[in-house]
Amino acid sequence: MAESNCTQVTEFSLTGFTEDLAAQVTLFLMFLLIYLVTILGNLGMILLIRASPQLHSPMYYFLGNLAFVDLCSSTVITPRLLVAVVLEKGVAYAGCVAQVFVFDLFGMTECFLLAAMAYDRYVAICHPLLYPLVMSPKRSFQLVAGSYLVGLTNGVGQTIGMSSLSFCGSNVIDLFFCDVSPLISLSASDTTLSRAILRTSASLFGVSSSLVVLVSYMAIISAILSIRSAKSKRKAFSTCASHLTTVSIFYGTSFFMYLKPSSRADKWAAMLYTVVTPMLNPFIYSLRNKEVKEALRR
């Protein structure tokens, strides 16, 4: 009865990082710079890959899609963050649902793109003679299309879970964007369905993609250690060093954000996961990759 008499929430309030004016201005400028660098870096990587014939290979096909996903996911989050830094401003329920859908779509797509890239490096290092056959253009397209399909499935599932929730009372989300977990905590209705979808997504999609990465790199490391020549070992490791760095940052920050108990550090962990990582990826691949640097020089 109490629930039926309460006023249904139609707008959520997202919080900033600090109430100190000087700190707000500093954070605003810092996040704006990060966003601009993210746009230029990822867009530049996409254009470079498309314009350079020597980069028309499966690895760079995956990388171009990774840059596109980073560009989209950053655009979904960072403009909202820039507003949340300087003031608490409401976001409509429909806008919150849309952000949940797009964020979960591209977030899970990135998980599977990284898994596909790990598999690509596994085939290249452990079965180099079979690489042209296994990683054919058709197979590469299927892996990328499958990544987007899984991301779409996750986005639709999380949106369905959120649509089953009702909100009345508090409408304050202690985060700078709409995410499923804090919304479940705010809900005044039965959260069984939304929690089941969240757990299923995490276990079925998140764990499976991370296992592909883990098993691939176990095989890669074993193959590299069996190489006798130190020079050949360094060359083999250099082909996957950039991807390994990206995987470590992405999964490290995402696991810290979603698997640890809730705390005040959540906001900063989310910032690293959603804002900083998309900016770093183009530089990781360009600074540590001879082919990309050569394409840049040309």
Short mmCIF file of N, CA, C and O in Angstrom, two decimals, residues 52-54 292-298:
data_model
loop_
_atom_site.label_atom_id
_atom_site.label_comp_id
_atom_site.label_asym_id
_atom_site.label_seq_id
_atom_site.Cartn_x
_atom_site.Cartn_y
_atom_site.Cartn_z
N SER A 52 45.41 2.69 -44.83
CA SER A 52 46.72 2.05 -44.97
C SER A 52 46.55 0.59 -45.39
O SER A 52 46.12 -0.24 -44.58
N PRO A 53 46.90 0.25 -46.63
CA PRO A 53 46.77 -1.15 -47.09
C PRO A 53 47.54 -2.14 -46.24
O PRO A 53 47.11 -3.29 -46.08
N GLN A 54 48.71 -1.71 -45.69
CA GLN A 54 49.50 -2.64 -44.90
C GLN A 54 48.84 -3.00 -43.56
O GLN A 54 49.26 -3.93 -42.88
N VAL A 292 51.94 0.25 -37.07
CA VAL A 292 51.12 1.47 -36.93
C VAL A 292 52.00 2.70 -37.02
O VAL A 292 51.64 3.68 -37.70
N LYS A 293 53.17 2.67 -36.39
CA LYS A 293 54.08 3.83 -36.46
C LYS A 293 54.56 4.04 -37.88
O LYS A 293 54.70 5.20 -38.33
N GLU A 294 54.82 2.96 -38.60
CA GLU A 294 55.26 3.09 -39.99
C GLU A 294 54.13 3.67 -40.85
O GLU A 294 54.37 4.51 -41.71
N ALA A 295 52.89 3.22 -40.60
CA ALA A 295 51.75 3.76 -41.34
C ALA A 295 51.56 5.23 -41.04
O ALA A 295 51.21 6.02 -41.93
N LEU A 296 51.78 5.63 -39.80
CA LEU A 296 51.68 7.04 -39.43
C LEU A 296 52.72 7.88 -40.16
O LEU A 296 52.44 8.98 -40.64
N ARG A 297 53.94 7.34 -40.24
CA ARG A 297 55.00 8.08 -40.93
C ARG A 297 54.67 8.24 -42.41
O ARG A 297 54.92 9.28 -43.03
N ARG A 298 54.10 7.21 -43.03
CA ARG A 298 53.75 7.27 -44.45
C ARG A 298 52.62 8.25 -44.69
O ARG A 298 52.55 8.90 -45.74
#
